[in-house]
Each structure stands twice: as C-alpha cells, then as structure tokens.
PDB file of C-alpha atoms in Angstrom:
ATOM      1  CA  MET A   1     -45.394  -3.977  54.034  1.00  0.00           C
ATOM      2  CA  ASN A   2     -42.787  -5.562  56.240  1.00  0.00           C
ATOM      3  CA  LEU A   3     -39.317  -4.110  55.523  1.00  0.00           C
ATOM      4  CA  ASN A   4     -37.497  -6.491  57.850  1.00  0.00           C
ATOM      5  CA  GLY A   5     -34.120  -7.274  56.328  1.00  0.00           C
ATOM      6  CA  PHE A   6     -33.795  -4.140  54.153  1.00  0.00           C
ATOM      7  CA  ASN A   7     -30.380  -2.510  54.497  1.00  0.00           C
ATOM      8  CA  ALA A   8     -30.083   0.965  52.939  1.00  0.00           C
ATOM      9  CA  GLU A   9     -26.273   0.638  52.935  1.00  0.00           C
ATOM     10  CA  GLU A  10     -26.575  -2.077  50.265  1.00  0.00           C
ATOM     11  CA  HIS A  11     -28.350   0.169  47.744  1.00  0.00           C
ATOM     12  CA  LYS A  12     -27.441   3.276  45.805  1.00  0.00           C
ATOM     13  CA  SER A  13     -29.594   6.259  46.751  1.00  0.00           C
ATOM     14  CA  ALA A  14     -31.152   8.408  44.062  1.00  0.00           C
ATOM     15  CA  GLY A  15     -29.509  11.811  44.146  1.00  0.00           C
ATOM     16  CA  PHE A  16     -30.990  15.193  43.534  1.00  0.00           C
ATOM     17  CA  GLU A  17     -28.076  16.476  41.478  1.00  0.00           C
ATOM     18  CA  PRO A  18     -28.949  17.527  37.925  1.00  0.00           C
ATOM     19  CA  LEU A  19     -28.184  15.077  35.154  1.00  0.00           C
ATOM     20  CA  PRO A  20     -25.035  15.884  33.169  1.00  0.00           C
ATOM     21  CA  VAL A  21     -25.570  17.856  29.958  1.00  0.00           C
ATOM     22  CA  GLY A  22     -26.168  15.488  27.052  1.00  0.00           C
ATOM     23  CA  GLU A  23     -28.639  13.424  25.060  1.00  0.00           C
ATOM     24  CA  TYR A  24     -30.729  10.741  26.730  1.00  0.00           C
ATOM     25  CA  LEU A  25     -33.196   8.149  25.498  1.00  0.00           C
ATOM     26  CA  ALA A  26     -36.414   8.983  27.297  1.00  0.00           C
ATOM     27  CA  THR A  27     -40.164   8.682  27.088  1.00  0.00           C
ATOM     28  CA  ILE A  28     -43.130  10.670  28.325  1.00  0.00           C
ATOM     29  CA  VAL A  29     -44.741   8.664  31.114  1.00  0.00           C
ATOM     30  CA  ALA A  30     -47.372  11.134  32.320  1.00  0.00           C
ATOM     31  CA  THR A  31     -49.056  14.359  31.245  1.00  0.00           C
ATOM     32  CA  GLU A  32     -51.456  16.666  33.025  1.00  0.00           C
ATOM     33  CA  GLU A  33     -53.117  19.964  32.160  1.00  0.00           C
ATOM     34  CA  LYS A  34     -52.732  22.433  35.011  1.00  0.00           C
ATOM     35  CA  SER A  35     -53.906  25.999  35.563  1.00  0.00           C
ATOM     36  CA  THR A  36     -51.377  28.808  35.700  1.00  0.00           C
ATOM     37  CA  LYS A  37     -50.802  30.468  39.082  1.00  0.00           C
ATOM     38  CA  ALA A  38     -52.673  33.559  37.871  1.00  0.00           C
ATOM     39  CA  GLY A  39     -55.567  31.377  36.730  1.00  0.00           C
ATOM     40  CA  ASP A  40     -55.652  33.030  33.301  1.00  0.00           C
ATOM     41  CA  GLY A  41     -54.293  30.111  31.314  1.00  0.00           C
ATOM     42  CA  SER A  42     -53.104  26.538  31.465  1.00  0.00           C
ATOM     43  CA  TYR A  43     -50.040  24.489  30.735  1.00  0.00           C
ATOM     44  CA  LEU A  44     -49.307  20.893  29.876  1.00  0.00           C
ATOM     45  CA  LYS A  45     -47.023  19.292  32.443  1.00  0.00           C
ATOM     46  CA  LEU A  46     -44.955  16.480  30.904  1.00  0.00           C
ATOM     47  CA  GLU A  47     -43.094  13.885  32.945  1.00  0.00           C
ATOM     48  CA  PHE A  48     -40.169  12.215  31.166  1.00  0.00           C
ATOM     49  CA  GLU A  49     -38.310   9.105  32.294  1.00  0.00           C
ATOM     50  CA  ILE A  50     -34.781   8.205  31.222  1.00  0.00           C
ATOM     51  CA  LEU A  51     -34.822   4.716  29.682  1.00  0.00           C
ATOM     52  CA  GLU A  52     -31.209   3.549  29.750  1.00  0.00           C
ATOM     53  CA  GLY A  53     -27.718   4.117  31.046  1.00  0.00           C
ATOM     54  CA  ASP A  54     -26.486   5.293  34.423  1.00  0.00           C
ATOM     55  CA  TYR A  55     -29.537   7.514  34.887  1.00  0.00           C
ATOM     56  CA  LYS A  56     -32.200   4.965  33.922  1.00  0.00           C
ATOM     57  CA  GLY A  57     -35.387   5.685  35.827  1.00  0.00           C
ATOM     58  CA  ARG A  58     -34.586   9.350  36.562  1.00  0.00           C
ATOM     59  CA  LYS A  59     -37.407  11.777  35.900  1.00  0.00           C
ATOM     60  CA  LEU A  60     -37.454  15.189  34.247  1.00  0.00           C
ATOM     61  CA  TRP A  61     -40.382  17.565  33.834  1.00  0.00           C
ATOM     62  CA  GLU A  62     -41.267  20.142  31.235  1.00  0.00           C
ATOM     63  CA  ASN A  63     -44.186  22.597  31.211  1.00  0.00           C
ATOM     64  CA  LEU A  64     -45.680  23.804  27.930  1.00  0.00           C
ATOM     65  CA  ASN A  65     -47.675  27.054  28.225  1.00  0.00           C
ATOM     66  CA  LEU A  66     -50.223  26.144  25.554  1.00  0.00           C
ATOM     67  CA  LYS A  67     -52.899  28.584  26.807  1.00  0.00           C
ATOM     68  CA  ASN A  68     -51.277  31.758  28.031  1.00  0.00           C
ATOM     69  CA  LYS A  69     -51.930  35.495  27.850  1.00  0.00           C
ATOM     70  CA  SER A  70     -48.411  35.830  26.426  1.00  0.00           C
ATOM     71  CA  ALA A  71     -48.425  35.089  22.711  1.00  0.00           C
ATOM     72  CA  ASP A  72     -44.664  34.442  22.895  1.00  0.00           C
ATOM     73  CA  ALA A  73     -45.121  31.830  25.640  1.00  0.00           C
ATOM     74  CA  GLU A  74     -47.762  30.068  23.527  1.00  0.00           C
ATOM     75  CA  ARG A  75     -45.589  30.233  20.396  1.00  0.00           C
ATOM     76  CA  ILE A  76     -42.616  28.703  22.230  1.00  0.00           C
ATOM     77  CA  ALA A  77     -44.784  25.975  23.794  1.00  0.00           C
ATOM     78  CA  LYS A  78     -46.387  25.070  20.467  1.00  0.00           C
ATOM     79  CA  GLY A  79     -42.928  24.850  18.898  1.00  0.00           C
ATOM     80  CA  GLN A  80     -41.791  22.494  21.671  1.00  0.00           C
ATOM     81  CA  LEU A  81     -44.943  20.395  21.300  1.00  0.00           C
ATOM     82  CA  SER A  82     -44.352  20.225  17.546  1.00  0.00           C
ATOM     83  CA  ALA A  83     -40.793  18.973  18.132  1.00  0.00           C
ATOM     84  CA  ILE A  84     -42.061  16.329  20.567  1.00  0.00           C
ATOM     85  CA  CYS A  85     -44.759  15.169  18.131  1.00  0.00           C
ATOM     86  CA  LYS A  86     -42.202  14.884  15.331  1.00  0.00           C
ATOM     87  CA  ALA A  87     -39.734  13.055  17.589  1.00  0.00           C
ATOM     88  CA  VAL A  88     -42.286  10.378  18.492  1.00  0.00           C
ATOM     89  CA  GLY A  89     -43.933  10.239  15.058  1.00  0.00           C
ATOM     90  CA  VAL A  90     -47.394  11.348  16.237  1.00  0.00           C
ATOM     91  CA  LEU A  91     -48.064  14.437  14.148  1.00  0.00           C
ATOM     92  CA  SER A  92     -51.733  14.983  15.060  1.00  0.00           C
ATOM     93  CA  PRO A  93     -52.330  13.750  18.604  1.00  0.00           C
ATOM     94  CA  LYS A  94     -55.927  13.823  19.822  1.00  0.00           C
ATOM     95  CA  ASP A  95     -54.847  13.763  23.472  1.00  0.00           C
ATOM     96  CA  SER A  96     -51.554  14.167  25.316  1.00  0.00           C
ATOM     97  CA  VAL A  97     -51.700  10.459  26.242  1.00  0.00           C
ATOM     98  CA  ASP A  98     -51.038   9.734  22.537  1.00  0.00           C
ATOM     99  CA  LEU A  99     -47.444  10.890  23.207  1.00  0.00           C
ATOM    100  CA  HIS A 100     -46.850   8.526  26.136  1.00  0.00           C
ATOM    101  CA  ASN A 101     -44.398   5.608  26.134  1.00  0.00           C
ATOM    102  CA  ILE A 102     -42.768   6.326  22.768  1.00  0.00           C
ATOM    103  CA  PRO A 103     -38.972   6.560  23.089  1.00  0.00           C
ATOM    104  CA  MET A 104     -37.220   9.697  21.824  1.00  0.00           C
ATOM    105  CA  LEU A 105     -33.931  11.443  22.386  1.00  0.00           C
ATOM    106  CA  ILE A 106     -34.011  14.488  24.620  1.00  0.00           C
ATOM    107  CA  ARG A 107     -31.181  16.999  24.854  1.00  0.00           C
ATOM    108  CA  VAL A 108     -30.717  18.001  28.479  1.00  0.00           C
ATOM    109  CA  GLY A 109     -29.051  21.175  29.667  1.00  0.00           C
ATOM    110  CA  ILE A 110     -28.552  22.843  33.021  1.00  0.00           C
ATOM    111  CA  GLU A 111     -29.933  26.223  34.069  1.00  0.00           C
ATOM    112  CA  VAL A 112     -29.768  28.175  37.297  1.00  0.00           C
ATOM    113  CA  ARG A 113     -33.160  28.816  38.896  1.00  0.00           C
ATOM    114  CA  LYS A 114     -33.952  32.481  39.422  1.00  0.00           C
ATOM    115  CA  ASP A 115     -35.803  31.916  42.699  1.00  0.00           C
ATOM    116  CA  ASN A 116     -33.085  30.029  44.593  1.00  0.00           C
ATOM    117  CA  ASN A 117     -29.915  30.049  42.421  1.00  0.00           C
ATOM    118  CA  GLU A 118     -29.830  26.231  42.334  1.00  0.00           C
ATOM    119  CA  ALA A 119     -28.867  24.295  39.223  1.00  0.00           C
ATOM    120  CA  GLN A 120     -31.654  22.354  37.544  1.00  0.00           C
ATOM    121  CA  ASN A 121     -32.083  20.370  34.363  1.00  0.00           C
ATOM    122  CA  ARG A 122     -33.908  21.829  31.399  1.00  0.00           C
ATOM    123  CA  ILE A 123     -34.886  19.909  28.286  1.00  0.00           C
ATOM    124  CA  LYS A 124     -33.405  21.816  25.346  1.00  0.00           C
ATOM    125  CA  GLY A 125     -34.502  19.665  22.424  1.00  0.00           C
ATOM    126  CA  PHE A 126     -36.258  16.559  21.164  1.00  0.00           C
ATOM    127  CA  LYS A 127     -35.487  14.236  18.262  1.00  0.00           C
ATOM    128  CA  THR A 128     -36.331  10.827  16.902  1.00  0.00           C
ATOM    129  CA  ARG A 129     -34.520   7.982  18.607  1.00  0.00           C
ATOM    130  CA  PRO A 130     -31.777   6.248  16.657  1.00  0.00           C
ATOM    131  CA  GLY A 131     -32.758   3.276  14.526  1.00  0.00           C
ATOM    132  CA  ILE A 132     -36.148   4.597  13.498  1.00  0.00           C
ATOM    133  CA  GLY A 133     -34.968   5.366   9.971  1.00  0.00           C
ATOM    134  CA  GLU A 134     -35.606   8.244   7.662  1.00  0.00           C
ATOM    135  CA  GLN A 135     -39.099   7.039   6.749  1.00  0.00           C
ATOM    136  CA  ALA A 136     -40.352   7.649  10.287  1.00  0.00           C
ATOM    137  CA  ALA A 137     -43.134  10.179  10.353  1.00  0.00           C
ATOM    138  CA  GLY A 138     -41.817  13.447  11.657  1.00  0.00           C
ATOM    139  CA  SER A 139     -38.227  12.338  11.916  1.00  0.00           C
ATOM    140  CA  VAL A 140     -36.114  15.342  12.804  1.00  0.00           C
ATOM    141  CA  MET A 141     -32.806  13.510  12.568  1.00  0.00           C
ATOM    142  CA  PRO A 142     -30.666  14.779   9.701  1.00  0.00           C
ATOM    143  CA  SER A 143     -30.171  12.451   6.789  1.00  0.00           C
ATOM    144  CA  LYS A 144     -26.871  10.592   6.863  1.00  0.00           C
ATOM    145  CA  THR A 145     -26.686  10.754   3.065  1.00  0.00           C
ATOM    146  CA  PRO A 146     -25.931  14.153   1.568  1.00  0.00           C
ATOM    147  CA  ALA A 147     -28.364  15.481  -1.009  1.00  0.00           C
ATOM    148  CA  LYS A 148     -27.268  14.888  -4.597  1.00  0.00           C
ATOM    149  CA  GLN A 149     -26.047  17.901  -6.515  1.00  0.00           C
ATOM    150  CA  SER A 150     -26.261  18.388 -10.237  1.00  0.00           C
ATOM    151  CA  ALA A 151     -22.926  18.605 -12.018  1.00  0.00           C
ATOM    152  CA  GLY A 152     -21.330  22.020 -11.697  1.00  0.00           C
ATOM    153  CA  SER A 153     -23.761  23.313  -9.089  1.00  0.00           C
ATOM    154  CA  THR A 154     -22.659  24.677  -5.737  1.00  0.00           C
ATOM    155  CA  ALA A 155     -24.162  23.381  -2.526  1.00  0.00           C
ATOM    156  CA  PRO A 156     -26.486  25.978  -0.913  1.00  0.00           C
ATOM    157  CA  TRP A 157     -24.273  26.260   2.189  1.00  0.00           C
ATOM    158  CA  ALA A 158     -21.188  26.874   0.048  1.00  0.00           C
ATOM    159  CA  LYS A 159     -22.648  29.788  -1.987  1.00  0.00           C
ATOM    160  CA  LYS A 160     -21.228  33.226  -1.295  1.00  0.00           C
TER     161      LYS A 160
END
C-alpha cells in the first residue's frame, strides 16, 4: 500500500496508558482457548473493544482459567463467565463465539503488575448495557423501582 501523503503529525496516536477507572460500553470481539504455561490446563482469552467515547476502539483482555488444577481459579473464572453471560443475555452459550459482538458495560480498574510494577487495566465487573430493560435475560442491573412492602413490614435491609 502506498502511504504517500500520510502525515503522522495530523493524527492522534494510540497510547499505552491504562484507561481511567470507570464503566465503559464494550463488546467481546474475539475469544481463544489457550493452554496454560504449565500445560496442565487451559484458559479462555477474551478480547474486549470499547464501543464509544474518548476510548472508542481501545482493547482490553481478560483470561478465564476455566480448566485449572486450582479449584479456586476455576471457581473465580466460572463466576466471571456467568457474569458475562448474564450481561449479554446468553445464559447457555454453546461456544465462546456466542458471546461476541453483544454490547455490555464493563467496570475497569487499574492494578499494578507483579512482574514489572507497571499499571495495567483489569476488568472488575460486567453488567447489562443501559436500555435493555428489566425483561432482558440475565440482566444484572438493579431494578429502578423498589420492591413493594406490605403495610407495617420492615424492609430486609432495615431490620436490626
């Protein structure tokens, strides 16, 4: 491809700085099962893309240790996968591709890597995107309408 006429000074460069902490509308654009370094398990590598705002097009990755010798690692990964499935409304996916290209909100945090002390983004949570409504399968957004109470009863959170 001929790049004659391209001027890098006229375009904003993509940075490598972590995204600011917050919620972002994103979608899974790619998934891949990979073997663990030790070769005794596998994980699902998920690639997310931010869909709007100042960071539109930025990518984030998350690994889910779905087959691991550590029962805790598997439990955590299955919990994360459950949250993703509920956020996109696909409760029983047959393949990871069933989760692709469905917008959801992701909560992004920042952690310091242990191997090099550099800041990196970490996805801390998943929820249904706004506007889906409460009928959406697997919606994990709280209801905007409080539950009705019978006369004289005390709300569960107010009991002592």
